[in-house]
């Protein structure tokens, strides 16, 4: 009888290398799937490691452009953010990874898929909801929710011991046991000593960005151009020569390079996971931080006030929550993305920026096509078509209910 075939989301790291060996122990034929979403990884070495452990096949899929265009750019368009700080770097990558993994599973006739997500985290939800939407008949093996597995491997030290016995090389060590997840948008750090929310992250933990204190003493200026809320051109200087990049992937990579050089995009937070637990996470999100900040600034110049308010109150909040909670492949996400596009029709223009010592500052913004801002109308030195006397009526109407409220409070003897 042929063995059941499993497609494992493989990273080459400690958890999935041990899971690969364990699945083989359990009698499965395993096809490994690796997603290139921009992480700094020696994919060929990881592929050879998987084959050495016993994988039947290994597929490496380049998803970087899809990741940028289909996930990162819509997130920039709606200024997606979770709990006011987290720019959703991990969440953004999960839909493209899940979609590609199911595609490989279908191609290789796997009836099961597996992943290395912890039973206490968000990613198990994100991946599995995606799997079931993409292929409703798929079956999932989640080792970190199987008692036989998690009782055998109670912590990372048990995995490290198992890896040593199986001769599996890993980068995680007992002295630095935190977990990392990297993609084109960011790198996250959690677990180990970071589980104490009052522990300061070690300076050597941060992988992507220069320490702001030791970043260059000279600021770096660049200009970002947007069309319908999407970054379409980045202009900067390299060795004194003017450079321009327009390819979506290259633009994102260039933004990353500038931000990383100047230490932009570090955050250290405690967040509320979807499953109900609080979690401490440290994140580096260099290029995405700068692109989102520039986009947010441009909207102040070109976006209608009421459109912006509705988008912020409804679309941004709910789109961010959908991404975080793993509901990307849902009708509500499709609805919200159409709303995002509608809100961005007039977000056209450019933003002049500066990166320096961990900060991204806006130097100026302009638009050749959008005319909501009128310098002469807003000027304190010109009357133009705006009659200041008309404001008296505006204030009077706005004051009607406040006068009533103030009178009521006064009659009750209550202090305003």
PDB file of N, CA, C and O in Angstrom, residues 137-170:
ATOM      1  N   UNK A 137     -11.020  20.066   0.625  1.00  0.00           N
ATOM      2  CA  UNK A 137     -10.862  18.645   0.984  1.00  0.00           C
ATOM      3  C   UNK A 137      -9.530  18.339   1.647  1.00  0.00           C
ATOM      4  O   UNK A 137      -9.293  17.201   2.068  1.00  0.00           O
ATOM      5  N   UNK A 138      -8.646  19.316   1.761  1.00  0.00           N
ATOM      6  CA  UNK A 138      -7.295  19.049   2.266  1.00  0.00           C
ATOM      7  C   UNK A 138      -7.333  18.655   3.737  1.00  0.00           C
ATOM      8  O   UNK A 138      -8.211  19.081   4.492  1.00  0.00           O
ATOM      9  N   UNK A 139      -6.372  17.815   4.133  1.00  0.00           N
ATOM     10  CA  UNK A 139      -6.209  17.453   5.541  1.00  0.00           C
ATOM     11  C   UNK A 139      -4.900  18.056   6.046  1.00  0.00           C
ATOM     12  O   UNK A 139      -3.922  18.133   5.301  1.00  0.00           O
ATOM     13  N   UNK A 140      -4.899  18.461   7.308  1.00  0.00           N
ATOM     14  CA  UNK A 140      -3.757  19.174   7.877  1.00  0.00           C
ATOM     15  C   UNK A 140      -3.150  18.399   9.033  1.00  0.00           C
ATOM     16  O   UNK A 140      -3.870  17.915   9.913  1.00  0.00           O
ATOM     17  N   UNK A 141      -1.823  18.275   9.014  1.00  0.00           N
ATOM     18  CA  UNK A 141      -1.091  17.742  10.159  1.00  0.00           C
ATOM     19  C   UNK A 141      -0.403  18.923  10.830  1.00  0.00           C
ATOM     20  O   UNK A 141       0.466  19.572  10.237  1.00  0.00           O
ATOM     21  N   UNK A 142      -0.813  19.214  12.063  1.00  0.00           N
ATOM     22  CA  UNK A 142      -0.242  20.309  12.849  1.00  0.00           C
ATOM     23  C   UNK A 142       0.479  19.701  14.047  1.00  0.00           C
ATOM     24  O   UNK A 142      -0.123  19.525  15.121  1.00  0.00           O
ATOM     25  N   UNK A 143       1.766  19.352  13.909  1.00  0.00           N
ATOM     26  CA  UNK A 143       2.472  18.627  14.970  1.00  0.00           C
ATOM     27  C   UNK A 143       2.414  19.291  16.337  1.00  0.00           C
ATOM     28  O   UNK A 143       2.293  18.605  17.361  1.00  0.00           O
ATOM     29  N   UNK A 144       2.454  20.640  16.363  1.00  0.00           N
ATOM     30  CA  UNK A 144       2.479  21.316  17.660  1.00  0.00           C
ATOM     31  C   UNK A 144       1.121  21.297  18.370  1.00  0.00           C
ATOM     32  O   UNK A 144       0.994  21.839  19.468  1.00  0.00           O
ATOM     33  N   UNK A 145       0.128  20.667  17.730  1.00  0.00           N
ATOM     34  CA  UNK A 145      -1.148  20.450  18.420  1.00  0.00           C
ATOM     35  C   UNK A 145      -1.404  18.960  18.667  1.00  0.00           C
ATOM     36  O   UNK A 145      -2.479  18.586  19.139  1.00  0.00           O
ATOM     37  N   UNK A 146      -0.446  18.123  18.360  1.00  0.00           N
ATOM     38  CA  UNK A 146      -0.574  16.677  18.562  1.00  0.00           C
ATOM     39  C   UNK A 146       0.152  16.300  19.851  1.00  0.00           C
ATOM     40  O   UNK A 146       1.368  16.490  19.964  1.00  0.00           O
ATOM     41  N   UNK A 147      -0.557  15.771  20.848  1.00  0.00           N
ATOM     42  CA  UNK A 147       0.075  15.467  22.148  1.00  0.00           C
ATOM     43  C   UNK A 147       1.341  14.624  22.034  1.00  0.00           C
ATOM     44  O   UNK A 147       2.319  14.877  22.752  1.00  0.00           O
ATOM     45  N   UNK A 148       1.320  13.633  21.159  1.00  0.00           N
ATOM     46  CA  UNK A 148       2.503  12.780  21.005  1.00  0.00           C
ATOM     47  C   UNK A 148       3.733  13.603  20.658  1.00  0.00           C
ATOM     48  O   UNK A 148       4.840  13.311  21.127  1.00  0.00           O
ATOM     49  N   UNK A 149       3.538  14.639  19.835  1.00  0.00           N
ATOM     50  CA  UNK A 149       4.666  15.469  19.408  1.00  0.00           C
ATOM     51  C   UNK A 149       5.060  16.463  20.492  1.00  0.00           C
ATOM     52  O   UNK A 149       6.219  16.555  20.884  1.00  0.00           O
ATOM     53  N   UNK A 150       4.065  17.248  20.988  1.00  0.00           N
ATOM     54  CA  UNK A 150       4.458  18.318  21.918  1.00  0.00           C
ATOM     55  C   UNK A 150       4.845  17.804  23.299  1.00  0.00           C
ATOM     56  O   UNK A 150       5.528  18.497  24.053  1.00  0.00           O
ATOM     57  N   UNK A 151       4.429  16.589  23.651  1.00  0.00           N
ATOM     58  CA  UNK A 151       4.909  16.010  24.910  1.00  0.00           C
ATOM     59  C   UNK A 151       6.345  15.504  24.764  1.00  0.00           C
ATOM     60  O   UNK A 151       7.118  15.521  25.719  1.00  0.00           O
ATOM     61  N   UNK A 152       6.671  15.072  23.564  1.00  0.00           N
ATOM     62  CA  UNK A 152       8.040  14.604  23.303  1.00  0.00           C
ATOM     63  C   UNK A 152       8.994  15.786  23.195  1.00  0.00           C
ATOM     64  O   UNK A 152      10.146  15.713  23.634  1.00  0.00           O
ATOM     65  N   UNK A 153       8.517  16.865  22.580  1.00  0.00           N
ATOM     66  CA  UNK A 153       9.345  18.051  22.383  1.00  0.00           C
ATOM     67  C   UNK A 153       8.718  19.213  23.160  1.00  0.00           C
ATOM     68  O   UNK A 153       8.021  20.064  22.607  1.00  0.00           O
ATOM     69  N   UNK A 154       8.983  19.225  24.465  1.00  0.00           N
ATOM     70  CA  UNK A 154       8.319  20.193  25.344  1.00  0.00           C
ATOM     71  C   UNK A 154       8.834  21.610  25.149  1.00  0.00           C
ATOM     72  O   UNK A 154       8.174  22.573  25.523  1.00  0.00           O
ATOM     73  N   UNK A 155      10.006  21.764  24.560  1.00  0.00           N
ATOM     74  CA  UNK A 155      10.568  23.093  24.346  1.00  0.00           C
ATOM     75  C   UNK A 155      11.644  23.052  23.284  1.00  0.00           C
ATOM     76  O   UNK A 155      11.953  21.995  22.714  1.00  0.00           O
ATOM     77  N   UNK A 156      12.234  24.206  23.035  1.00  0.00           N
ATOM     78  CA  UNK A 156      13.241  24.287  21.973  1.00  0.00           C
ATOM     79  C   UNK A 156      14.484  23.466  22.305  1.00  0.00           C
ATOM     80  O   UNK A 156      15.151  22.957  21.387  1.00  0.00           O
ATOM     81  N   UNK A 157      14.806  23.334  23.574  1.00  0.00           N
ATOM     82  CA  UNK A 157      15.979  22.528  23.926  1.00  0.00           C
ATOM     83  C   UNK A 157      15.791  21.064  23.540  1.00  0.00           C
ATOM     84  O   UNK A 157      16.739  20.394  23.117  1.00  0.00           O
ATOM     85  N   UNK A 158      14.562  20.557  23.678  1.00  0.00           N
ATOM     86  CA  UNK A 158      14.285  19.182  23.258  1.00  0.00           C
ATOM     87  C   UNK A 158      14.471  19.037  21.747  1.00  0.00           C
ATOM     88  O   UNK A 158      14.983  18.012  21.267  1.00  0.00           O
ATOM     89  N   UNK A 159      14.045  20.042  21.003  1.00  0.00           N
ATOM     90  CA  UNK A 159      14.229  20.019  19.550  1.00  0.00           C
ATOM     91  C   UNK A 159      15.711  20.060  19.200  1.00  0.00           C
ATOM     92  O   UNK A 159      16.161  19.348  18.286  1.00  0.00           O
ATOM     93  N   UNK A 160      16.462  20.881  19.904  1.00  0.00           N
ATOM     94  CA  UNK A 160      17.898  20.971  19.638  1.00  0.00           C
ATOM     95  C   UNK A 160      18.589  19.639  19.922  1.00  0.00           C
ATOM     96  O   UNK A 160      19.469  19.201  19.167  1.00  0.00           O
ATOM     97  N   UNK A 161      18.161  18.968  20.999  1.00  0.00           N
ATOM     98  CA  UNK A 161      18.737  17.659  21.315  1.00  0.00           C
ATOM     99  C   UNK A 161      18.378  16.636  20.237  1.00  0.00           C
ATOM    100  O   UNK A 161      19.209  15.829  19.820  1.00  0.00           O
ATOM    101  N   UNK A 162      17.125  16.666  19.786  1.00  0.00           N
ATOM    102  CA  UNK A 162      16.667  15.742  18.742  1.00  0.00           C
ATOM    103  C   UNK A 162      17.426  15.997  17.442  1.00  0.00           C
ATOM    104  O   UNK A 162      17.851  15.059  16.753  1.00  0.00           O
ATOM    105  N   UNK A 163      17.604  17.287  17.106  1.00  0.00           N
ATOM    106  CA  UNK A 163      18.331  17.644  15.879  1.00  0.00           C
ATOM    107  C   UNK A 163      19.768  17.131  15.942  1.00  0.00           C
ATOM    108  O   UNK A 163      20.314  16.635  14.948  1.00  0.00           O
ATOM    109  N   UNK A 164      20.381  17.236  17.128  1.00  0.00           N
ATOM    110  CA  UNK A 164      21.753  16.752  17.276  1.00  0.00           C
ATOM    111  C   UNK A 164      21.821  15.237  17.076  1.00  0.00           C
ATOM    112  O   UNK A 164      22.727  14.720  16.399  1.00  0.00           O
ATOM    113  N   UNK A 165      20.834  14.513  17.627  1.00  0.00           N
ATOM    114  CA  UNK A 165      20.810  13.062  17.471  1.00  0.00           C
ATOM    115  C   UNK A 165      20.582  12.651  16.018  1.00  0.00           C
ATOM    116  O   UNK A 165      21.089  11.628  15.565  1.00  0.00           O
ATOM    117  N   UNK A 166      19.785  13.446  15.312  1.00  0.00           N
ATOM    118  CA  UNK A 166      19.482  13.148  13.911  1.00  0.00           C
ATOM    119  C   UNK A 166      20.513  13.747  12.943  1.00  0.00           C
ATOM    120  O   UNK A 166      20.361  13.645  11.734  1.00  0.00           O
ATOM    121  N   UNK A 167      21.536  14.420  13.500  1.00  0.00           N
ATOM    122  CA  UNK A 167      22.577  15.092  12.702  1.00  0.00           C
ATOM    123  C   UNK A 167      21.986  16.152  11.778  1.00  0.00           C
ATOM    124  O   UNK A 167      22.387  16.301  10.620  1.00  0.00           O
ATOM    125  N   UNK A 168      21.019  16.884  12.309  1.00  0.00           N
ATOM    126  CA  UNK A 168      20.388  17.964  11.552  1.00  0.00           C
ATOM    127  C   UNK A 168      21.042  19.284  11.951  1.00  0.00           C
ATOM    128  O   UNK A 168      20.936  19.708  13.099  1.00  0.00           O
ATOM    129  N   UNK A 169      21.742  19.955  11.033  1.00  0.00           N
ATOM    130  CA  UNK A 169      22.361  21.241  11.389  1.00  0.00           C
ATOM    131  C   UNK A 169      21.307  22.340  11.501  1.00  0.00           C
ATOM    132  O   UNK A 169      20.404  22.443  10.677  1.00  0.00           O
ATOM    133  N   UNK A 170      21.392  23.161  12.556  1.00  0.00           N
ATOM    134  CA  UNK A 170      20.444  24.261  12.762  1.00  0.00           C
ATOM    135  C   UNK A 170      21.213  25.495  13.210  1.00  0.00           C
ATOM    136  O   UNK A 170      22.320  25.402  13.735  1.00  0.00           O
TER     137      UNK A 170
END
